[in-house]
Amino acid sequence: MLYGLLVDLEPLSSEFYDEKMYVYWNNETAVTATMGSPNLVSRAEIERIQEHRRGGRERGYTGVHFMIRARDGSVIGTMGLNWVDEWHRTANLGAWIGEPDYIGGGHGQDGLLLLIDYAFDWLDLRRLDLMTMGINMAAQGAVERCGFIFEARRRHGTLVNGQRADTLQYGMLREEWPGRAVMVERLNLRARAEKRYPDYFGNGSKGD
Amino acid sequence: MLEGTIVDLVPFEDDYATYLKQWMNEESWFRARPFDRREPHTEHDVKKFIEDMEKSDHGQLIGFQAKNGDPIGGLLYDHEWTRVRKAAAIFFVGDMRYEGSDEVLDGLLMLLRYSFETRGMHRMDASVLAFDETRLDAYRRAGFVHEGTLRQHVRWDAAYVDLHMLGLLESEWPGYAQIAPTLGLQASDLEPKPKPEPEKKDEKKDK
């Protein structure tokens, strides 16, 4: 468990697989989350995906994935390290918020800070990277504010709604990471969490 | 056989499969595929790699040789993303006498001809370790555009080095017949290597 302000990152559970995954993979958020490659999935397919993931470690799969739970208790998406390369000590980050009402407002950024901290401080990685699309201006702003540096624009790297779209690559080196506490301050996350979840924070004394 | 200007493309089999046992353990292999772990590739690994590429719906391993039949190395059309119509264009030089030669450039051009003109790709990807000027030069001469650099992305010889990201779009590829004559490709005319010893097949022991 990784505890944040607007969100916590938890192990993926049946709460996600049995309920949320079906919704997210079949709604509009899939277009953004999959860089334009959404597939409609059946419950049987989700069961097969789950089964495949269960045996991942034995096949050498090194990814680490979490479920995102918002401060009000709702599961809102997933986030994780897609490919942890222990040799080069890098990982690729991915995130998918499947509930439109929770996109923006700092949920993704709060989760990302938890994930970056985990990758550097616990997995001892030295570089992280992620990709987004040229048309996704909101994601670009969010990851740049979290400290990622834009590194490459792969022209026509994907196809979305019939249009060619660039894919953008971002990177962060460990020495560029000031630590989660500094970033929480810089992004004003505590105030944003208190405003969004006044019932939870009350007089502002709760939370990390 | 697909005939280029100073090289030909052939199926990756016979002598190529024998040479690959050595080539896959040389530095030029790891420069072509920088994410491979720097570990010994056994005969089993080499055989499996060739088999996997043969079976792949999204890739192809191709041999390229001088006009006198001397094997030079391999071309990898890989990671095809059919929906987007893009793939990776990778070449590796096995016989290092040809490193930086026009034969290698012609091999790359022939790979692009295959990618754009046979497989119908919209975009080709490539990446080059930042210190590897020779590979970068080949990609640039073939028309690839530098699209950015991933900082300290690859562990290499006690350091972490940058990786240049390159791309070439269908609209930027003039066609093999158009580009090849403009590059003044000159054959190296090297003496062909001695052919490798034929593989000994396992003999069943009669008891």
Short mmCIF file of C-alpha atoms in Angstrom, two decimals:
data_model
loop_
_atom_site.label_atom_id
_atom_site.label_comp_id
_atom_site.label_asym_id
_atom_site.label_seq_id
_atom_site.Cartn_x
_atom_site.Cartn_y
_atom_site.Cartn_z
CA MET A 1 0.00 0.00 0.00
CA LEU A 2 1.24 3.45 -0.90
CA TYR A 3 -0.63 6.21 0.92
CA GLY A 4 -1.14 9.60 -0.68
CA LEU A 5 -3.48 12.55 -0.18
CA LEU A 6 -6.08 12.32 -2.93
CA VAL A 7 -5.41 8.66 -3.62
CA ASP A 8 -3.82 5.49 -2.28
CA LEU A 9 -2.21 2.84 -4.46
CA GLU A 10 -3.33 -0.66 -3.51
CA PRO A 11 -2.78 -4.17 -4.83
CA LEU A 12 -5.10 -5.06 -7.70
CA SER A 13 -8.00 -7.08 -6.38
CA SER A 14 -11.29 -8.60 -7.47
CA GLU A 15 -12.84 -5.20 -6.80
CA PHE A 16 -10.98 -4.03 -9.87
CA TYR A 17 -11.03 -7.16 -12.01
CA ASP A 18 -14.66 -8.11 -11.39
CA GLU A 19 -16.20 -4.67 -11.58
CA LYS A 20 -14.07 -1.82 -12.79
CA MET A 21 -11.90 -3.35 -15.48
CA TYR A 22 -14.92 -4.24 -17.61
CA VAL A 23 -16.16 -0.67 -17.41
CA TYR A 24 -12.83 1.05 -18.07
CA TRP A 25 -11.79 -1.11 -20.99
CA ASN A 26 -15.13 -0.50 -22.65
CA ASN A 27 -15.50 3.24 -22.10
CA GLU A 28 -14.00 6.33 -23.72
CA THR A 29 -11.10 6.58 -21.27
CA ALA A 30 -9.58 3.56 -23.04
CA VAL A 31 -8.75 5.69 -26.09
CA THR A 32 -6.39 7.88 -24.09
CA ALA A 33 -5.05 5.18 -21.79
CA THR A 34 -4.09 2.81 -24.59
CA MET A 35 -2.65 5.45 -26.94
CA GLY A 36 -5.54 4.90 -29.30
CA SER A 37 -5.65 1.09 -29.25
CA PRO A 38 -8.78 0.27 -27.26
CA ASN A 39 -10.34 -3.14 -27.67
CA LEU A 40 -13.81 -3.93 -26.42
CA VAL A 41 -13.37 -6.76 -23.93
CA SER A 42 -15.77 -9.37 -22.65
CA ARG A 43 -15.83 -10.68 -19.07
CA ALA A 44 -14.40 -13.98 -20.34
CA GLU A 45 -11.46 -12.10 -21.89
CA ILE A 46 -10.85 -10.28 -18.59
CA GLU A 47 -10.75 -13.64 -16.84
CA ARG A 48 -8.14 -14.85 -19.35
CA ILE A 49 -6.08 -11.65 -18.87
CA GLN A 50 -6.19 -12.15 -15.11
CA GLU A 51 -5.04 -15.75 -15.51
CA HIS A 52 -2.21 -14.67 -17.79
CA ARG A 53 -1.07 -12.04 -15.29
CA ARG A 54 -1.13 -14.50 -12.39
CA GLY A 55 1.62 -16.53 -14.06
CA GLY A 56 3.59 -13.47 -15.11
CA ARG A 57 6.40 -13.72 -12.59
CA GLU A 58 7.23 -17.28 -13.62
CA ARG A 59 7.56 -16.13 -17.22
CA GLY A 60 9.95 -13.36 -16.20
CA TYR A 61 7.42 -10.51 -16.25
CA THR A 62 8.73 -7.68 -14.06
CA GLY A 63 5.89 -5.15 -14.11
CA VAL A 64 4.42 -3.81 -10.86
CA HIS A 65 0.80 -2.67 -10.92
CA PHE A 66 -1.52 -0.96 -8.47
CA MET A 67 -5.18 -0.07 -8.23
CA ILE A 68 -5.92 3.61 -7.55
CA ARG A 69 -8.39 4.28 -4.72
CA ALA A 70 -9.59 7.84 -4.32
CA ARG A 71 -9.92 9.36 -0.85
CA ASP A 72 -13.71 8.87 -0.93
CA GLY A 73 -13.19 5.09 -1.21
CA SER A 74 -13.89 4.72 -4.94
CA VAL A 75 -11.60 2.66 -7.12
CA ILE A 76 -10.84 4.98 -10.04
CA GLY A 77 -8.15 3.30 -12.12
CA THR A 78 -4.78 1.60 -12.30
CA MET A 79 -1.20 2.76 -12.33
CA GLY A 80 2.11 1.00 -12.42
CA LEU A 81 5.50 0.20 -13.82
CA ASN A 82 4.99 -1.61 -17.11
CA TRP A 83 8.50 -2.85 -17.77
CA VAL A 84 11.00 -2.84 -14.93
CA ASP A 85 14.38 -3.41 -16.55
CA GLU A 86 16.62 -4.52 -13.73
CA TRP A 87 19.66 -4.57 -15.98
CA HIS A 88 19.42 -0.94 -17.15
CA ARG A 89 17.61 0.00 -13.92
CA THR A 90 14.78 1.74 -15.73
CA ALA A 91 11.02 1.39 -15.84
CA ASN A 92 8.19 2.62 -18.00
CA LEU A 93 5.24 4.15 -16.14
CA GLY A 94 1.63 3.86 -17.15
CA ALA A 95 -1.64 5.17 -15.70
CA TRP A 96 -5.31 4.77 -16.50
CA ILE A 97 -8.00 6.71 -14.69
CA GLY A 98 -11.23 5.13 -15.88
CA GLU A 99 -13.69 7.39 -14.05
CA PRO A 100 -14.15 10.65 -15.97
CA ASP A 101 -15.21 12.51 -12.79
CA TYR A 102 -11.79 11.88 -11.27
CA ILE A 103 -9.69 12.98 -14.23
CA GLY A 104 -7.94 16.21 -13.30
CA GLY A 105 -7.99 17.63 -9.82
CA GLY A 106 -4.63 16.06 -8.95
CA HIS A 107 -5.58 12.39 -8.53
CA GLY A 108 -3.24 11.24 -11.28
CA GLN A 109 -0.41 13.48 -10.10
CA ASP A 110 -0.75 12.31 -6.48
CA GLY A 111 -0.58 8.70 -7.65
CA LEU A 112 2.35 9.43 -9.92
CA LEU A 113 4.35 10.96 -7.05
CA LEU A 114 3.75 7.82 -4.97
CA LEU A 115 4.85 5.64 -7.84
CA ILE A 116 8.01 7.64 -8.59
CA ASP A 117 8.99 7.58 -4.93
CA TYR A 118 8.44 3.82 -4.81
CA ALA A 119 10.48 3.23 -7.98
CA PHE A 120 13.47 5.24 -6.82
CA ASP A 121 13.46 4.55 -3.07
CA TRP A 122 12.37 0.91 -2.97
CA LEU A 123 13.24 -0.57 -6.34
CA ASP A 124 16.46 1.46 -6.61
CA LEU A 125 15.79 2.38 -10.23
CA ARG A 126 17.78 5.30 -11.66
CA ARG A 127 15.62 6.41 -14.56
CA LEU A 128 11.89 6.40 -15.32
CA ASP A 129 10.15 7.06 -18.57
CA LEU A 130 6.63 7.35 -19.87
CA MET A 131 4.81 8.08 -23.09
CA THR A 132 1.79 10.08 -24.02
CA MET A 133 0.23 11.36 -27.21
CA GLY A 134 0.84 14.75 -28.82
CA ILE A 135 -2.91 15.41 -28.74
CA ASN A 136 -3.17 14.79 -24.98
CA MET A 137 -2.23 18.24 -23.72
CA ALA A 138 -3.62 17.59 -20.23
CA ALA A 139 -1.32 14.60 -19.69
CA GLN A 140 1.69 16.55 -20.97
CA GLY A 141 1.06 19.35 -18.49
CA ALA A 142 0.52 16.91 -15.64
CA VAL A 143 3.69 14.89 -16.16
CA GLU A 144 5.80 17.98 -16.76
CA ARG A 145 4.57 19.47 -13.49
CA CYS A 146 5.59 16.21 -11.79
CA GLY A 147 9.13 16.76 -13.06
CA PHE A 148 9.35 14.66 -16.21
CA ILE A 149 11.50 16.08 -19.00
CA PHE A 150 10.30 15.91 -22.59
CA GLU A 151 12.82 13.89 -24.61
CA ALA A 152 11.43 12.78 -27.96
CA ARG A 153 8.53 13.33 -30.34
CA ARG A 154 7.96 10.21 -32.43
CA ARG A 155 6.10 11.56 -35.43
CA HIS A 156 2.92 9.68 -36.36
CA GLY A 157 3.66 7.15 -33.63
CA THR A 158 0.02 6.17 -33.31
CA LEU A 159 -3.42 6.49 -34.88
CA VAL A 160 -6.37 7.92 -32.97
CA ASN A 161 -9.90 8.33 -34.29
CA GLY A 162 -8.65 8.13 -37.84
CA GLN A 163 -5.90 10.72 -37.38
CA ARG A 164 -2.14 10.16 -37.13
CA ALA A 165 -0.88 11.36 -33.74
CA ASP A 166 2.67 11.84 -32.46
CA THR A 167 3.83 9.93 -29.41
CA LEU A 168 5.88 11.86 -26.88
CA GLN A 169 8.54 10.34 -24.67
CA TYR A 170 9.43 11.75 -21.26
CA GLY A 171 12.19 10.79 -18.83
CA MET A 172 13.25 11.49 -15.27
CA LEU A 173 16.64 10.71 -13.72
CA ARG A 174 16.88 9.89 -10.07
CA GLU A 175 19.04 12.93 -9.35
CA GLU A 176 16.28 15.16 -10.75
CA TRP A 177 13.75 13.88 -8.23
CA PRO A 178 13.51 16.18 -5.20
CA GLY A 179 11.47 13.69 -3.17
CA ARG A 180 7.73 13.34 -2.73
CA ALA A 181 7.37 15.83 0.14
CA VAL A 182 8.83 18.65 -1.95
CA MET A 183 6.61 17.77 -4.90
CA VAL A 184 3.45 17.58 -2.74
CA GLU A 185 4.24 21.12 -1.62
CA ARG A 186 5.06 22.32 -5.11
CA LEU A 187 1.83 20.93 -6.57
CA ASN A 188 -0.25 22.18 -3.64
CA LEU A 189 -1.74 18.73 -3.27
CA ARG A 190 -2.75 18.98 0.36
CA ALA A 191 -4.96 22.00 -0.28
CA ARG A 192 -6.42 20.35 -3.36
CA ALA A 193 -7.19 17.19 -1.39
CA GLU A 194 -8.81 19.15 1.46
CA LYS A 195 -10.97 21.04 -1.00
CA ARG A 196 -12.08 17.90 -2.85
CA TYR A 197 -12.59 15.73 0.25
CA PRO A 198 -13.60 18.09 3.10
CA ASP A 199 -15.45 15.30 4.94
CA TYR A 200 -12.31 13.21 5.18
CA PHE A 201 -9.83 15.92 6.05
CA GLY A 202 -12.08 17.85 8.44
CA ASN A 203 -9.77 20.37 10.06
CA GLY A 204 -6.91 19.30 7.79
CA SER A 205 -5.14 17.12 10.33
CA LYS A 206 -5.53 13.79 8.47
CA GLY A 207 -3.58 12.33 5.60
CA ASP A 208 0.05 11.89 4.81
CA MET B 1 16.95 -13.43 -53.44
CA LEU B 2 16.14 -9.72 -53.49
CA GLU B 3 18.77 -7.87 -55.47
CA GLY B 4 20.05 -4.52 -54.32
CA THR B 5 22.73 -2.32 -55.83
CA ILE B 6 25.78 -3.81 -54.07
CA VAL B 7 24.13 -6.36 -51.70
CA ASP B 8 21.50 -9.05 -51.99
CA LEU B 9 18.93 -10.11 -49.41
CA VAL B 10 18.52 -13.82 -48.69
CA PRO B 11 16.68 -16.01 -46.19
CA PHE B 12 18.55 -16.21 -42.89
CA GLU B 13 19.58 -19.87 -42.98
CA ASP B 14 22.48 -22.24 -43.76
CA ASP B 15 25.80 -20.39 -43.32
CA TYR B 16 23.99 -17.46 -41.69
CA ALA B 17 22.69 -19.67 -38.90
CA THR B 18 26.24 -20.92 -38.30
CA TYR B 19 27.74 -17.43 -38.33
CA LEU B 20 25.08 -16.11 -35.96
CA LYS B 21 26.49 -18.20 -33.10
CA GLN B 22 29.49 -15.89 -33.21
CA TRP B 23 27.79 -12.71 -34.42
CA MET B 24 25.22 -12.76 -31.63
CA ASN B 25 28.01 -12.55 -29.08
CA GLU B 26 29.93 -9.69 -30.67
CA GLU B 27 29.77 -6.04 -29.74
CA SER B 28 28.04 -5.05 -32.97
CA TRP B 29 25.05 -7.22 -32.01
CA PHE B 30 24.65 -5.39 -28.71
CA ARG B 31 25.02 -2.02 -30.41
CA ALA B 32 22.18 -3.03 -32.73
CA ARG B 33 20.07 -4.34 -29.84
CA PRO B 34 21.14 -2.31 -26.80
CA PHE B 35 18.39 -3.69 -24.56
CA ASP B 36 19.73 -7.23 -24.74
CA ARG B 37 21.45 -8.19 -21.52
CA ARG B 38 25.20 -8.43 -21.94
CA GLU B 39 25.23 -12.15 -21.37
CA PRO B 40 26.55 -15.05 -23.44
CA HIS B 41 24.14 -16.25 -26.14
CA THR B 42 24.32 -20.02 -26.23
CA GLU B 43 23.66 -22.19 -29.28
CA HIS B 44 20.18 -22.75 -27.88
CA ASP B 45 19.57 -18.98 -27.67
CA VAL B 46 20.72 -18.47 -31.24
CA LYS B 47 18.55 -21.28 -32.58
CA LYS B 48 15.55 -20.02 -30.63
CA PHE B 49 16.04 -16.47 -31.90
CA ILE B 50 16.04 -17.65 -35.52
CA GLU B 51 13.01 -19.86 -34.91
CA ASP B 52 11.10 -17.10 -33.13
CA MET B 53 11.74 -14.69 -35.98
CA GLU B 54 10.67 -17.30 -38.54
CA LYS B 55 7.40 -17.83 -36.72
CA SER B 56 6.75 -14.16 -36.02
CA ASP B 57 3.82 -12.44 -37.72
CA HIS B 58 5.30 -9.09 -36.74
CA GLY B 59 8.91 -9.47 -37.76
CA GLN B 60 11.40 -10.96 -40.14
CA LEU B 61 15.11 -11.77 -39.96
CA ILE B 62 16.88 -11.40 -43.29
CA GLY B 63 20.47 -12.10 -44.31
CA PHE B 64 22.39 -9.68 -46.52
CA GLN B 65 25.47 -10.44 -48.53
CA ALA B 66 27.91 -8.92 -50.98
CA LYS B 67 27.36 -9.57 -54.67
CA ASN B 68 30.01 -12.31 -54.51
CA GLY B 69 27.85 -14.15 -51.94
CA ASP B 70 29.94 -13.22 -48.88
CA PRO B 71 27.56 -12.96 -45.85
CA ILE B 72 27.78 -9.54 -44.16
CA GLY B 73 25.14 -9.59 -41.43
CA GLY B 74 21.44 -9.42 -40.73
CA LEU B 75 18.47 -7.12 -41.16
CA LEU B 76 15.66 -7.12 -38.64
CA TYR B 77 12.21 -5.95 -39.52
CA ASP B 78 10.66 -6.12 -36.08
CA HIS B 79 7.84 -5.13 -33.72
CA GLU B 80 5.36 -4.42 -36.49
CA TRP B 81 2.35 -2.59 -35.11
CA THR B 82 -0.12 -3.44 -37.81
CA ARG B 83 -2.83 -1.01 -36.79
CA VAL B 84 -0.50 1.98 -36.95
CA ARG B 85 1.57 0.49 -39.81
CA LYS B 86 4.91 0.99 -38.13
CA ALA B 87 7.85 -1.28 -37.33
CA ALA B 88 11.50 -1.12 -36.27
CA ALA B 89 14.32 -1.19 -38.84
CA ILE B 90 17.46 -2.75 -37.35
CA PHE B 91 20.65 -3.94 -39.00
CA PHE B 92 23.63 -5.73 -37.54
CA VAL B 93 27.05 -6.20 -39.06
CA GLY B 94 28.42 -9.67 -38.49
CA ASP B 95 31.59 -9.47 -40.55
CA MET B 96 33.20 -6.39 -39.04
CA ARG B 97 35.33 -5.80 -42.15
CA TYR B 98 32.15 -4.30 -43.57
CA GLU B 99 31.54 -1.95 -40.62
CA GLY B 100 30.67 1.52 -41.97
CA SER B 101 30.73 0.28 -45.58
CA ASP B 102 28.29 1.12 -48.35
CA GLU B 103 27.22 -2.53 -48.31
CA VAL B 104 25.70 -1.95 -44.87
CA LEU B 105 23.95 1.20 -46.08
CA ASP B 106 22.58 -0.70 -49.09
CA GLY B 107 21.39 -3.44 -46.74
CA LEU B 108 19.50 -0.83 -44.70
CA LEU B 109 18.03 0.72 -47.86
CA MET B 110 16.87 -2.71 -48.98
CA LEU B 111 15.28 -3.26 -45.57
CA LEU B 112 13.41 0.03 -45.99
CA ARG B 113 12.39 -0.99 -49.49
CA TYR B 114 10.96 -4.18 -48.00
CA SER B 115 9.25 -2.26 -45.17
CA PHE B 116 7.65 0.50 -47.21
CA GLU B 117 7.27 -1.05 -50.63
CA THR B 118 6.39 -4.65 -49.72
CA ARG B 119 4.93 -4.52 -46.20
CA GLY B 120 3.24 -1.15 -46.75
CA MET B 121 4.47 0.51 -43.56
CA HIS B 122 3.64 4.13 -42.75
CA ARG B 123 6.57 4.73 -40.38
CA MET B 124 9.83 3.03 -39.40
CA ASP B 125 11.49 3.37 -36.00
CA ALA B 126 15.16 3.14 -35.11
CA SER B 127 17.36 3.92 -32.11
CA VAL B 128 21.11 4.40 -31.84
CA LEU B 129 23.46 4.60 -28.88
CA ALA B 130 24.70 8.19 -28.76
CA PHE B 131 28.38 7.30 -29.21
CA ASP B 132 27.73 5.10 -32.23
CA GLU B 133 28.43 7.59 -35.02
CA THR B 134 28.81 4.84 -37.62
CA ARG B 135 25.28 3.50 -37.15
CA LEU B 136 23.84 7.00 -36.86
CA ASP B 137 25.50 7.95 -40.14
CA ALA B 138 23.95 4.95 -41.93
CA TYR B 139 20.46 5.78 -40.66
CA ARG B 140 20.87 9.45 -41.58
CA ARG B 141 22.09 8.67 -45.09
CA ALA B 142 19.04 6.45 -45.49
CA GLY B 143 16.85 9.44 -44.61
CA PHE B 144 15.99 8.89 -40.95
CA VAL B 145 15.19 12.00 -38.89
CA HIS B 146 16.42 12.50 -35.30
CA GLU B 147 13.32 12.82 -33.12
CA GLY B 148 14.87 13.12 -29.67
CA THR B 149 17.25 11.57 -27.18
CA LEU B 150 16.44 9.44 -24.15
CA ARG B 151 18.95 10.49 -21.52
CA GLN B 152 21.14 7.86 -19.86
CA HIS B 153 18.73 5.19 -21.02
CA VAL B 154 21.12 2.30 -21.56
CA ARG B 155 23.74 0.71 -19.37
CA TRP B 156 26.93 0.36 -21.40
CA ASP B 157 30.43 -0.46 -20.20
CA ALA B 158 30.38 1.05 -16.70
CA ALA B 159 28.28 4.03 -17.79
CA TYR B 160 24.73 4.97 -18.67
CA VAL B 161 24.51 6.35 -22.17
CA ASP B 162 21.98 8.35 -24.17
CA LEU B 163 19.86 6.75 -26.85
CA HIS B 164 18.96 8.69 -30.00
CA MET B 165 15.45 8.04 -31.32
CA LEU B 166 14.99 8.16 -35.09
CA GLY B 167 12.04 7.87 -37.43
CA LEU B 168 11.31 7.77 -41.14
CA LEU B 169 7.85 8.32 -42.60
CA GLU B 170 6.41 6.82 -45.74
CA SER B 171 6.11 10.34 -47.19
CA GLU B 172 9.85 10.91 -46.67
CA TRP B 173 10.91 7.69 -48.40
CA PRO B 174 11.50 8.43 -52.08
CA GLY B 175 11.59 4.75 -53.04
CA TYR B 176 14.60 2.47 -53.35
CA ALA B 177 14.89 3.00 -57.11
CA GLN B 178 15.03 6.75 -56.53
CA ILE B 179 17.36 6.99 -53.49
CA ALA B 180 19.95 4.28 -54.22
CA PRO B 181 21.47 5.90 -57.34
CA THR B 182 21.90 9.22 -55.51
CA LEU B 183 24.13 7.78 -52.77
CA GLY B 184 27.06 6.69 -54.95
CA LEU B 185 27.18 3.22 -53.41
CA GLN B 186 30.64 1.67 -53.86
CA ALA B 187 31.33 -2.03 -53.27
CA SER B 188 34.23 -2.81 -50.93
CA ASP B 189 35.32 -5.77 -53.03
CA LEU B 190 36.60 -7.68 -50.01
CA GLU B 191 37.86 -11.22 -50.33
CA PRO B 192 35.03 -13.59 -49.32
CA LYS B 193 35.45 -15.35 -45.99
CA PRO B 194 36.18 -19.08 -46.02
CA LYS B 195 32.88 -20.91 -45.71
CA PRO B 196 32.16 -22.31 -42.25
CA GLU B 197 32.61 -26.01 -41.56
CA PRO B 198 29.37 -27.91 -42.24
CA GLU B 199 27.37 -28.69 -39.12
CA LYS B 200 27.89 -32.21 -37.81
CA LYS B 201 24.58 -33.89 -37.32
CA ASP B 202 24.02 -35.95 -34.20
CA GLU B 203 24.91 -39.53 -34.97
CA LYS B 204 22.87 -42.19 -33.31
CA LYS B 205 25.04 -44.53 -31.38
CA ASP B 206 24.41 -48.16 -32.18
CA LYS B 207 24.74 -50.37 -29.23
#
